[in-house]
Short mmCIF file of C-alpha atoms in Angstrom, two decimals:
data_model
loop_
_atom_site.label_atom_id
_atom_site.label_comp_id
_atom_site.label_asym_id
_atom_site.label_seq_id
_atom_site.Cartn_x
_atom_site.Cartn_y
_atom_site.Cartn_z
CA UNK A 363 -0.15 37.53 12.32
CA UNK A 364 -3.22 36.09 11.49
CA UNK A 365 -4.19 37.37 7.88
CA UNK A 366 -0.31 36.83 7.46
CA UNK A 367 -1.20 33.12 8.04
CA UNK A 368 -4.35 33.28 6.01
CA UNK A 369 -2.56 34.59 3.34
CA UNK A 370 0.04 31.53 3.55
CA UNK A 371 -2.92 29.05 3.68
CA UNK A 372 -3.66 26.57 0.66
CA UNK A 373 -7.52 26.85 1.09
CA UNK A 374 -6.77 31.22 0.35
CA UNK A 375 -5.41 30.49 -2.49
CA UNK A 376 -8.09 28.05 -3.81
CA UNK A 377 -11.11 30.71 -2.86
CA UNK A 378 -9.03 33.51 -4.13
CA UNK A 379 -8.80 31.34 -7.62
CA UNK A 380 -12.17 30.65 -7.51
CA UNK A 381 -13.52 34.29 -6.86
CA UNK A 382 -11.36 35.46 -9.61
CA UNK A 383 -12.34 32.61 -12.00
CA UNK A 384 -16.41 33.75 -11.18
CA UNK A 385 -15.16 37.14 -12.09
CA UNK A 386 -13.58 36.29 -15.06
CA UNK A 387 -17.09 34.28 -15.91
CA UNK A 388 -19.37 37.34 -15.51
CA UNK A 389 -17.02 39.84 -17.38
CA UNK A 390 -17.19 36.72 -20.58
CA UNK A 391 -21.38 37.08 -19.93
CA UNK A 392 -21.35 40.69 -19.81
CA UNK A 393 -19.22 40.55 -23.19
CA UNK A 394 -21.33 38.60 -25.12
CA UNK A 395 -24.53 39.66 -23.47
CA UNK A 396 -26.72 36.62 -24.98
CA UNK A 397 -28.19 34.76 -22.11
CA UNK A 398 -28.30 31.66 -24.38
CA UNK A 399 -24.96 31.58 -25.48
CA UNK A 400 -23.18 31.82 -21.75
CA UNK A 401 -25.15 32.71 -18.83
CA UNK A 402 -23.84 34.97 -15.87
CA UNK A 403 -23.09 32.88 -12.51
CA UNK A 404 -26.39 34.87 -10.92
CA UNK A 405 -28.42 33.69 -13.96
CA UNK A 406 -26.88 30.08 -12.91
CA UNK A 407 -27.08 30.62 -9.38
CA UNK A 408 -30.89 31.89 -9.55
CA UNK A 409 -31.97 28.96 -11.82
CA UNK A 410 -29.87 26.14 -9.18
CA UNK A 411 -32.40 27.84 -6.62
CA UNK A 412 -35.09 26.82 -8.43
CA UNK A 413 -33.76 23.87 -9.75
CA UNK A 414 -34.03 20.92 -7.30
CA UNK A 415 -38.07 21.83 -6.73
CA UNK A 416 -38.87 20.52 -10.10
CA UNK A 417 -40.81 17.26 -9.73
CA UNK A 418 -38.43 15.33 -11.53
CA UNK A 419 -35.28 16.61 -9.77
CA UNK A 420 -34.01 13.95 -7.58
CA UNK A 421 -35.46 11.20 -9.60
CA UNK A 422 -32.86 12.38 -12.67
CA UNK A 423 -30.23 12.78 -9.90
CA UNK A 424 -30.70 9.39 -8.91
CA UNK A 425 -31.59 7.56 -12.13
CA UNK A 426 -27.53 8.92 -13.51
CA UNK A 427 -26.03 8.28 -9.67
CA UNK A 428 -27.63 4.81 -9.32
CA UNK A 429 -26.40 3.89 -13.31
CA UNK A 430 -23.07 5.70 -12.97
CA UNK A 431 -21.97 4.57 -9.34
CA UNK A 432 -22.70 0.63 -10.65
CA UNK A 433 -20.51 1.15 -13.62
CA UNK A 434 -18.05 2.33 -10.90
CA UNK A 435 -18.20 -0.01 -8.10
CA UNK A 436 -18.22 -3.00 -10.88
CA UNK A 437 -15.44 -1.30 -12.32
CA UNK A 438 -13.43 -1.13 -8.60
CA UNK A 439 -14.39 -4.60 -7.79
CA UNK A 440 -13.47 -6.38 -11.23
CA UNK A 441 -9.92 -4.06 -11.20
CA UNK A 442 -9.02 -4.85 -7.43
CA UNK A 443 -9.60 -8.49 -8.31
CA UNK A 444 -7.89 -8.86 -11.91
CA UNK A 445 -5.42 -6.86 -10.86
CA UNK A 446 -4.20 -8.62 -7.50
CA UNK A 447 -4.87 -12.06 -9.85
CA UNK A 448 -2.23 -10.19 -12.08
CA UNK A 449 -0.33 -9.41 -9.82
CA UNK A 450 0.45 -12.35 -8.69
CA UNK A 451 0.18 -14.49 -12.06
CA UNK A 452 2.12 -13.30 -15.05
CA UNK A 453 -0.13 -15.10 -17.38
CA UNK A 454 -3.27 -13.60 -16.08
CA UNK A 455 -1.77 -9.92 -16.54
CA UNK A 456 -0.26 -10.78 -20.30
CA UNK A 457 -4.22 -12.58 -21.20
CA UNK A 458 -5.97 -9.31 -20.06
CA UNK A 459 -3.06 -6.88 -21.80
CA UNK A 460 -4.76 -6.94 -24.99
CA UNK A 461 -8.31 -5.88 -23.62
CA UNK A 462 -6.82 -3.42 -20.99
CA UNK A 463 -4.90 -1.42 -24.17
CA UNK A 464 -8.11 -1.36 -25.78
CA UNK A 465 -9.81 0.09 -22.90
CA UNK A 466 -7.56 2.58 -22.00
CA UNK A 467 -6.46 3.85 -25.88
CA UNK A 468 -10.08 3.94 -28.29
CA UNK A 469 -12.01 6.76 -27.76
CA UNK A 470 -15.01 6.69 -25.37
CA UNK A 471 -17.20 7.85 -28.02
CA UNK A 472 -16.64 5.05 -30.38
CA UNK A 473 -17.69 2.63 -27.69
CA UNK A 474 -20.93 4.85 -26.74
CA UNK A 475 -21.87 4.48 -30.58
CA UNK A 476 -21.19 0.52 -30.35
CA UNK A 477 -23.25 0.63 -27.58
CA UNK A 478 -26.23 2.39 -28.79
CA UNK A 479 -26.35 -0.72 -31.31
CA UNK A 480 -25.62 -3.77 -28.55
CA UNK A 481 -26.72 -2.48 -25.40
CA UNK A 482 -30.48 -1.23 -24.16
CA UNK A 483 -30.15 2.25 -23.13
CA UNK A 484 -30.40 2.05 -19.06
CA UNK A 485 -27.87 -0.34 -19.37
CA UNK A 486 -25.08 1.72 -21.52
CA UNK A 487 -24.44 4.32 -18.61
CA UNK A 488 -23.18 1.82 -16.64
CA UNK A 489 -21.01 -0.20 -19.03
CA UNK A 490 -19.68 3.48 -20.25
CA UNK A 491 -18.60 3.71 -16.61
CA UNK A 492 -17.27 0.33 -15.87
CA UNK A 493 -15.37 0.98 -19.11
CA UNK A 494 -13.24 3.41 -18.33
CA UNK A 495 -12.88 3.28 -14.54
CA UNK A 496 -11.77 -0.28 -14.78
CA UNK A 497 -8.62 -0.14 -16.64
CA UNK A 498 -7.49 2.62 -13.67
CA UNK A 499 -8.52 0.44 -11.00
CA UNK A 500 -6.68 -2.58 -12.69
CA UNK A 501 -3.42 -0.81 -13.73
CA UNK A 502 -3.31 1.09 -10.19
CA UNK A 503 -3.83 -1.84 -8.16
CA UNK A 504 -0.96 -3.79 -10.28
CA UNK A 505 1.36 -1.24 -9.63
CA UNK A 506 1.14 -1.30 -5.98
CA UNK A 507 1.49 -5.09 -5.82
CA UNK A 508 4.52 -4.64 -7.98
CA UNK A 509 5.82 -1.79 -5.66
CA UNK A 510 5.54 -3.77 -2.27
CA UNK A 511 9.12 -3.67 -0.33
CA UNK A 512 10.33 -7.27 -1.62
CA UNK A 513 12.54 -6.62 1.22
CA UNK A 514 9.05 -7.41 3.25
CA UNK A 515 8.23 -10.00 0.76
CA UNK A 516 12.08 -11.92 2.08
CA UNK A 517 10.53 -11.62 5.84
CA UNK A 518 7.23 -13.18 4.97
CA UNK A 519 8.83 -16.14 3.13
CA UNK A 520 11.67 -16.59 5.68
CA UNK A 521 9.09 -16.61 8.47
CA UNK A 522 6.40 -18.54 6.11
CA UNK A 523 3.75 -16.06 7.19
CA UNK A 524 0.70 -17.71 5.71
CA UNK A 525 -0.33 -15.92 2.30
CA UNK A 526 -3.59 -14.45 3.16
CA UNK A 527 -1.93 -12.90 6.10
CA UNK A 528 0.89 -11.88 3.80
CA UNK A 529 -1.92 -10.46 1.45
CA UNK A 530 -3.61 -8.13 3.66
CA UNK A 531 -0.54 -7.17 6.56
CA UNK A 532 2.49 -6.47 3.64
CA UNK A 533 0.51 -6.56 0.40
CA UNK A 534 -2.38 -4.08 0.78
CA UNK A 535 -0.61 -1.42 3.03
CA UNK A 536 1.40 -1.05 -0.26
CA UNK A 537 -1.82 -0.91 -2.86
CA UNK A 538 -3.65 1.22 -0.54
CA UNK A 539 -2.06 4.42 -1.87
CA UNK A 540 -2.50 3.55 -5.42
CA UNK A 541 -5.83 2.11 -4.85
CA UNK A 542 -7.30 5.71 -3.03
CA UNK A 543 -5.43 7.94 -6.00
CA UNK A 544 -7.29 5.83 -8.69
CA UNK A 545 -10.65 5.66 -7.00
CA UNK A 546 -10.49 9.22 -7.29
CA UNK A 547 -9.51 9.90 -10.54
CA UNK A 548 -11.82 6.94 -11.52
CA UNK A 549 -15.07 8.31 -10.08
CA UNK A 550 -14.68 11.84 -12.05
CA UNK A 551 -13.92 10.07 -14.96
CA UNK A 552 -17.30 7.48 -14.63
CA UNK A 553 -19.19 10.29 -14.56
CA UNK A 554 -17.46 12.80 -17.17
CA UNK A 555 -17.68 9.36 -19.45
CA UNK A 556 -21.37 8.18 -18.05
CA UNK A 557 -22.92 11.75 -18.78
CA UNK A 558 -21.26 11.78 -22.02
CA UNK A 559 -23.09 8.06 -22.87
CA UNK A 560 -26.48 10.11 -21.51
CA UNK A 561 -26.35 12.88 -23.67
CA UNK A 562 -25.01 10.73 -27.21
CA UNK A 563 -27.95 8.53 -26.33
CA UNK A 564 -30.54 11.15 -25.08
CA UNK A 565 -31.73 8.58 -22.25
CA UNK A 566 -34.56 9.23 -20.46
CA UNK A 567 -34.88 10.14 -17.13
CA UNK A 568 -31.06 11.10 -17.01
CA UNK A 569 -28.62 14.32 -16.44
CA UNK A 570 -27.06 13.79 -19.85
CA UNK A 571 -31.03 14.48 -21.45
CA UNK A 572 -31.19 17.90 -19.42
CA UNK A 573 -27.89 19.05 -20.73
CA UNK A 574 -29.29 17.90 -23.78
CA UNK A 575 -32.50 19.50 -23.36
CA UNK A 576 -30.39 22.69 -21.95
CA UNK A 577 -28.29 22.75 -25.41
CA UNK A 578 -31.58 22.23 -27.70
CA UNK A 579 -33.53 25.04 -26.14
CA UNK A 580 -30.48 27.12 -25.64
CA UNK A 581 -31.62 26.55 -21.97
CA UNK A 582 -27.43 28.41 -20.86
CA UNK A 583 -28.42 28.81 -17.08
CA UNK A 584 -30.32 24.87 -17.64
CA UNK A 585 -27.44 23.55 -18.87
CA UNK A 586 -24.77 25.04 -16.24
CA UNK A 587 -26.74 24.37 -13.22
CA UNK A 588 -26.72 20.62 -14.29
CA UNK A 589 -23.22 20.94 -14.92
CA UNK A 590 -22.18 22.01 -11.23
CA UNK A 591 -24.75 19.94 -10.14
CA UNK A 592 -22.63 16.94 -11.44
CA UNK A 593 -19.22 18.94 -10.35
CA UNK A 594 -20.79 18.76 -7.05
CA UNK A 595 -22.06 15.42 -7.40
CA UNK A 596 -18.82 13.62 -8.71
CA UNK A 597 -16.28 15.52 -6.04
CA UNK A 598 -19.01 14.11 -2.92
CA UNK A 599 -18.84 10.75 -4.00
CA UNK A 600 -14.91 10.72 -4.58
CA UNK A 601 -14.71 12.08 -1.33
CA UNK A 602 -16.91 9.78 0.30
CA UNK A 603 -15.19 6.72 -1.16
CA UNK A 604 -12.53 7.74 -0.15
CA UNK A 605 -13.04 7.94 3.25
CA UNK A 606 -14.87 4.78 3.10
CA UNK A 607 -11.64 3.21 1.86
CA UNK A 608 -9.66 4.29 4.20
CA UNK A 609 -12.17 3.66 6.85
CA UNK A 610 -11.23 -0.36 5.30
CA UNK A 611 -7.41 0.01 5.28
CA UNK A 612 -7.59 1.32 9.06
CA UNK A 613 -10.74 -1.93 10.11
CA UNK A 614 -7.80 -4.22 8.17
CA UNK A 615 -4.57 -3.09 10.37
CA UNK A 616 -6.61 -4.09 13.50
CA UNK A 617 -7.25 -7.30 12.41
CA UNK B 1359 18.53 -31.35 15.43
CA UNK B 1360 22.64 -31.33 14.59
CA UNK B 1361 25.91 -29.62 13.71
CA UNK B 1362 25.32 -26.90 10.69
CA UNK B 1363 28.14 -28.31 8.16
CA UNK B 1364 29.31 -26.32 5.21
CA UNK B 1365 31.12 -28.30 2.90
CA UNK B 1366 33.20 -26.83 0.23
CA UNK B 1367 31.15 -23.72 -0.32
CA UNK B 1368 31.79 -21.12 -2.51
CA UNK B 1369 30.17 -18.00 -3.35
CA UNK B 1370 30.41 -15.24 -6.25
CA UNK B 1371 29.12 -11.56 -7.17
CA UNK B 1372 29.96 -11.31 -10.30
CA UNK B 1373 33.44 -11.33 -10.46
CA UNK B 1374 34.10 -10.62 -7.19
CA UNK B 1375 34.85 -13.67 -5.23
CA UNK B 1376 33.27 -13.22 -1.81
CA UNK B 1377 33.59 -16.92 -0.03
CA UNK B 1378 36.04 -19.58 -1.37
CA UNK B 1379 35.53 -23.58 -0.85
CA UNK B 1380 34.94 -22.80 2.56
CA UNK B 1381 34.04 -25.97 5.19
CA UNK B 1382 32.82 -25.59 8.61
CA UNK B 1383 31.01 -26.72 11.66
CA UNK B 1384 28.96 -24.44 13.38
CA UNK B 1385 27.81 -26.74 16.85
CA UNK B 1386 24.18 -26.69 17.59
CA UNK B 1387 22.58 -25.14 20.76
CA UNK B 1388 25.34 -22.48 20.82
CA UNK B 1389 26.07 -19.16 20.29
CA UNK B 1390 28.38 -18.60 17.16
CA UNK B 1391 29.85 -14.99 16.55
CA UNK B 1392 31.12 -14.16 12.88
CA UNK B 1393 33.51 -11.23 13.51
CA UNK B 1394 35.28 -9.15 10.59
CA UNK B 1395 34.93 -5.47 8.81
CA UNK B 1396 32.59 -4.42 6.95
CA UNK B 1397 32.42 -5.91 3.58
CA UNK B 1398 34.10 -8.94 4.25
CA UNK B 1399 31.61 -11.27 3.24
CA UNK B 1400 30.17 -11.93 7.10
CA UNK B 1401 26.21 -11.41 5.79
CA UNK B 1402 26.70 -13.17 2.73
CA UNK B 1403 27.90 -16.13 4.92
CA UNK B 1404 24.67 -15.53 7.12
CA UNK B 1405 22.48 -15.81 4.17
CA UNK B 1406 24.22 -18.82 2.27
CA UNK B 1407 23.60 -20.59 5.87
CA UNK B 1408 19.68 -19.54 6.20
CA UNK B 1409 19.22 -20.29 3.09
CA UNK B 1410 18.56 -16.95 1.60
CA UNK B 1411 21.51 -17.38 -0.94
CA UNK B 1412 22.42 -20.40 -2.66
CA UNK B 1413 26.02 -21.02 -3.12
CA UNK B 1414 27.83 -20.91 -6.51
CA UNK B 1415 29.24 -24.68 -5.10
CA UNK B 1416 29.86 -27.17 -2.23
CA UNK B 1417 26.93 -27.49 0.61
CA UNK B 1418 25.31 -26.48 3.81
CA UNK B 1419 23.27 -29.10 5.78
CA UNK B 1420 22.04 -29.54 9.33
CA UNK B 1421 20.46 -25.67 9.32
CA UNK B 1422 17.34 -26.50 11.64
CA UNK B 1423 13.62 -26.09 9.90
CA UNK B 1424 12.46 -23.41 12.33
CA UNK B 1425 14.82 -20.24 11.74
CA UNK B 1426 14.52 -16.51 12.15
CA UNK B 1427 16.26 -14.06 11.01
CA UNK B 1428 17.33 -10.56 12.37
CA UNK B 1429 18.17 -8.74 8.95
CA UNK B 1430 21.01 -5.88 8.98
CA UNK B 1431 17.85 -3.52 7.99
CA UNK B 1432 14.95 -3.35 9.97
CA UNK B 1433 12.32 -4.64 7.86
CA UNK B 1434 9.36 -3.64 9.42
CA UNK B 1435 6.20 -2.83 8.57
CA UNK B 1436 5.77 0.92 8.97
CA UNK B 1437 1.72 1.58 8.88
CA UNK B 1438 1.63 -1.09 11.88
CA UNK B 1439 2.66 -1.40 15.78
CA UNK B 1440 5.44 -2.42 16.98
CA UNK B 1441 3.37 -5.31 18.98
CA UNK B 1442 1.44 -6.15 14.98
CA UNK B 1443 4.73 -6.31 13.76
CA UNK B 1444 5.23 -9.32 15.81
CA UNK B 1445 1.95 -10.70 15.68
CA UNK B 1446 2.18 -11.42 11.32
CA UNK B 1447 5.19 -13.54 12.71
CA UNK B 1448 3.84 -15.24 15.40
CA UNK B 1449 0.34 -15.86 14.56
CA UNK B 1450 -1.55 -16.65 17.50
CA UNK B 1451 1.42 -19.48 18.84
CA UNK B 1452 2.37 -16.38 21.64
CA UNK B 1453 -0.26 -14.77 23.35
CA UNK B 1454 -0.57 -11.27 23.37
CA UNK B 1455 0.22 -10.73 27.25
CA UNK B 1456 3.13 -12.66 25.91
CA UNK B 1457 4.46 -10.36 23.31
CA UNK B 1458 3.43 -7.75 25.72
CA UNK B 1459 5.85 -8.85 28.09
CA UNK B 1460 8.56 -9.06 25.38
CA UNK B 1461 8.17 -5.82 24.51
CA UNK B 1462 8.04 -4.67 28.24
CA UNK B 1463 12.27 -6.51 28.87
CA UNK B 1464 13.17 -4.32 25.88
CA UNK B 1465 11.27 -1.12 27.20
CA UNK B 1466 8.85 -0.70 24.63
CA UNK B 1467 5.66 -1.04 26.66
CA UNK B 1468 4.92 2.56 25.87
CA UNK B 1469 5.09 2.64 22.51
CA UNK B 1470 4.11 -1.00 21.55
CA UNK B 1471 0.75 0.34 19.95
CA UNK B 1472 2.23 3.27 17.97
CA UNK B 1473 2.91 2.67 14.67
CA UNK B 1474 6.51 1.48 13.78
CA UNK B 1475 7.40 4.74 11.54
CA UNK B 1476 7.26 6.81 14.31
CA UNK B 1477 9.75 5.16 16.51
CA UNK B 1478 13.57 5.98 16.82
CA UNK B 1479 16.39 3.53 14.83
CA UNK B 1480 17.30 1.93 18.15
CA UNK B 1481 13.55 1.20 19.36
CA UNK B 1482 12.83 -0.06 14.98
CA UNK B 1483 15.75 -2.35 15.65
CA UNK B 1484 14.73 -3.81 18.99
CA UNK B 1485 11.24 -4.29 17.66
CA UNK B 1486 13.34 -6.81 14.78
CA UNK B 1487 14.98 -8.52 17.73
CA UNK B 1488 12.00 -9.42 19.57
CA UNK B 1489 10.16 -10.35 16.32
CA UNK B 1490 12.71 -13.18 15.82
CA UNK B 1491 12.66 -14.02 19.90
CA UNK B 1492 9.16 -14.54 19.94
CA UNK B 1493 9.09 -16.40 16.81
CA UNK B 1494 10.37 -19.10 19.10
CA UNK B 1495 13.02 -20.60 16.10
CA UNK B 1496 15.66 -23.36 16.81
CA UNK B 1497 17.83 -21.33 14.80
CA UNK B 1498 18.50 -17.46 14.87
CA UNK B 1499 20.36 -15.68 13.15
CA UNK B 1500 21.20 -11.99 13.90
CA UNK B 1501 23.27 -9.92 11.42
CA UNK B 1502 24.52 -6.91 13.33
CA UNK B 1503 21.20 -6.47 15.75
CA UNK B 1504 22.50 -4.17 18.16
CA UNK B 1505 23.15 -1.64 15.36
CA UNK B 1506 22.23 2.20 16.58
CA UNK B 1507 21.52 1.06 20.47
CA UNK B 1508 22.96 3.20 23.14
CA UNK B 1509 24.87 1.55 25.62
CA UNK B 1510 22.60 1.12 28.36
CA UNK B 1511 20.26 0.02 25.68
CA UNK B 1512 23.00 -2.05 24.04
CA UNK B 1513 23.68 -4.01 27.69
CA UNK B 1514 19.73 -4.59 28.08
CA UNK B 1515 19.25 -5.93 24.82
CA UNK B 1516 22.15 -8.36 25.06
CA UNK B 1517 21.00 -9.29 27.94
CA UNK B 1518 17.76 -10.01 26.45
CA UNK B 1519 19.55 -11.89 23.67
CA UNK B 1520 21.07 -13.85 26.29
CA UNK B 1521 18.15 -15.04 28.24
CA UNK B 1522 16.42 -16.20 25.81
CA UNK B 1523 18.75 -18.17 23.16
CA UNK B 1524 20.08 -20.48 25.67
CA UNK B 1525 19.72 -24.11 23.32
CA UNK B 1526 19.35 -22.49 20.46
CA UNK B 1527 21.59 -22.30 17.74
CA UNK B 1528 22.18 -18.65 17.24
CA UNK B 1529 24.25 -17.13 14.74
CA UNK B 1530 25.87 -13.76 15.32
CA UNK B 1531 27.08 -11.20 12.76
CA UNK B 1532 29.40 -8.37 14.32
CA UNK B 1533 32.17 -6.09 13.47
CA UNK B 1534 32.37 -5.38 17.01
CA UNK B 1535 34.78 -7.29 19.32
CA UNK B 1536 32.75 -6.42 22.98
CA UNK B 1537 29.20 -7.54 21.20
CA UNK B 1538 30.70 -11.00 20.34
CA UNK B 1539 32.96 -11.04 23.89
CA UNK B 1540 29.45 -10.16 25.57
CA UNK B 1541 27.23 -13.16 24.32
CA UNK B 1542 30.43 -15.44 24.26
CA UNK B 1543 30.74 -19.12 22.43
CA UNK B 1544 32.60 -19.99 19.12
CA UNK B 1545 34.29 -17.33 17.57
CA UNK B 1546 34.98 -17.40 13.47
CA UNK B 1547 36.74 -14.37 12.24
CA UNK B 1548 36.65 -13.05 8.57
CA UNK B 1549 39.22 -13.45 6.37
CA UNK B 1550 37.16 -17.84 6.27
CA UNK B 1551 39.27 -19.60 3.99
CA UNK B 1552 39.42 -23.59 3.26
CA UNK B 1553 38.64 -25.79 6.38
CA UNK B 1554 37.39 -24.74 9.91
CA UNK B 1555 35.61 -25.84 12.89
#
């Protein structure tokens, strides 16, 4: 009964997947058999061991965090606000349209290169981030206003329920699921698009120079152990924000 | 506060004619049941009168300031209680011992702090009629609010209905004949043509 339930369960599947995809890995290693072209997952897992004791470990961990997080958390308050201002003026949504479009459509890489000639370098990792988290935050948070009940909206405007109440008892219980989606999808993408801003700029101190550093050197296991490293790194904080959202939505209902 | 008049009033869908260059005089401080099947046009006369439609022509006056509304849908919020449903209506004009009690004549004391989405129709819809109780309106109007109640529920809640719209002008949709012979005053029944009282 039991393994038949284990079987069934969602979280078999995903270790099963993941067993089979570190399989896969080490049969691709064994292949090619040049440690600097793809390293085995021991080679990576031996070298993450060693990893965090070099001196300058946690200082790169938090030098990309501190830059990428910023670029984030700009980007979440700057959406929630221009998009509930949108939401609730049509001019304000049609005078950002133009600069949301560009945003969301030109290639990441073309505004890392325009940044490398306007911006200093610490600063570029978090613009990178704000960048492309904030059109997510902005269009998400839009679409939730635009998807409360208006059924709701007929109650608060036949009982004249003062707007701020209106705003946080009818208006955010709607955004919340949009909002916690986004955050999530945001966060991986700040730091897929913040790392990618490190390594174009080779800045100092950061992630993006050790993957650098890893593909220069032909440093495989290096550059693969940074790479989970920032797997890990990117899943933790969406998860964390996440919670801390809805640790918000639930303080706002008791209100 | 006075009568509610509708003068001439007409209202249209489309092409679909629903109330035509209809006058009344619905007396305030009294209970007013609109009676007819469904489809007939009884909600649409609801909302023309609290002001949620405006008619195609003619006029409504003397609809007091204060309303609230029972809707023919619940309209609740789902993620909240029963007891914070009220409370975005109220404010803090009714204590929350008050509401309390409310919710205690309707027998929801148990489940005032769970939220709405897990109660039953009947419990949803008696949460709506205490909202617009304790909302303390001059006006009420109720469009089909003892929809889905069993009958012991049905008799408790009119009851409740009752007690507390004496002087208030309350207007009643039904299809249902006992409902309206229940909570008693004016009667207009659906076919509403031309003049009325």
């Amino acid at each position: 009964m039991k393994i038949e339930a284990a079987l069934k369960s969602r979280s078999f599947f995903r270790i099963l997947s993941v067993l089979l995809a570190l399989i896969l890995w080490q049969i691709l290693a064994t292949r090619i058999n040049m440690d600097m072209m793809l390293a085995s997952p021991i080679q990576v897992l031996e070298r993450l061991f060693t990893i965090w004791r070099e001196p300058d470990f946690f200082s790169t961990l938090f030098f990309s965090w501190s830059r990428i997080m910023s670029g984030f958390l700009l980007a979440f308050l700057g959406g929630f606000l221009m998009g509930t201002l949108a939401g609730a003026l049509r001019p304000v949504e049609l005078l950002l349209w133009p600069y949301v479009t560009v945003a969301k459509t030109v290639p990441i890489a073309s505004f890392i290169i325009l940044c490398l000639l306007w911006l200093n370098y610490s600063q570029m990792t978090v613009f990178i981030a704000f960048l492309i988290a904030f059109p997510v935050i902005y269009a998400n948070v839009l679409q939730g206003i635009r998807s409360t009940d208006p059924k709701l909206n007929e109650v608060a405007s036949f009982y004249r329920i003062p707007w701020y109440r209106k705003y946080l008892f009818i208006t955010l219980p709607s955004v919340k699921p949009y909002l916690i989606s986004a955050c999530g999808v945001a966060i991986g993408m700040a730091w897929k698009a913040g790392v990618a801003a490190e390594v174009i700029g080779i800045i100092d101190g950061s992630i993006g120079e050790k993957l650098y550093e890893g593909k220069i050197y032909f440093l495989n296991a290096d550059l693969l152990s940074w790479t989970l490293i920032l797997i890990l790194l990117s899943v933790l904080n969406e998860r964390l924000f996440s919670l801390f959202l809805k640790g918000v939505f639930r303080g706002v209902q008791k209100l | 506060m006075s009568d509610i008049l509708l003068d001439r009033v007409s209202k249209s869908f489309g092409e679909n004619r629903i109330i035509s260059n209809l006058s009344l005089r619905i007396p305030e401080k009294s209970v007013t049941c609109i009676l007819g099947p469904s489809g007939c046009g009884k909600t649409t006369l609801l909302n023309l009168i609290a002001g949620i439609l405006s008619p195609d022509s003619g006029t409504i006056t003397g609809v007091p300031e204060k309303r609230s509304f029972v809707f023919q849908e619940d309209r609740l919020c789902e993620d909240f209680s029963g007891y914070r449903n009220i409370r975005l209506v109220t404010g803090n004009k009714r204590s929350k011992e008050d509401i309390h009690r409310h919710l205690a004549e309707l027998s929801l004391s148990e489940e005032r702090e769970k939220p709405v989405r897990e109660y039953s129709g009947g419990m949803k819809r008696r949460i709506a009629l205490a909202r617009a109780i304790c909302y303390d309106a001059d006006c009420i109007f109720l469009d089909e609010p003892f929809k889905g109640l069993d009958p012991d529920r049905k008799k408790e809640t009119m009851d409740y209905v009752r007690r507390y719209t004496e002087s208030k002008t309350v207007l009643f949709v039904t299809h249902d004949e006992s409902e309206a012979e229940y909570l008693g005053g004016l009667r207009l029944s659906f076919p509403l043509t031309g003049s009325g009282n």
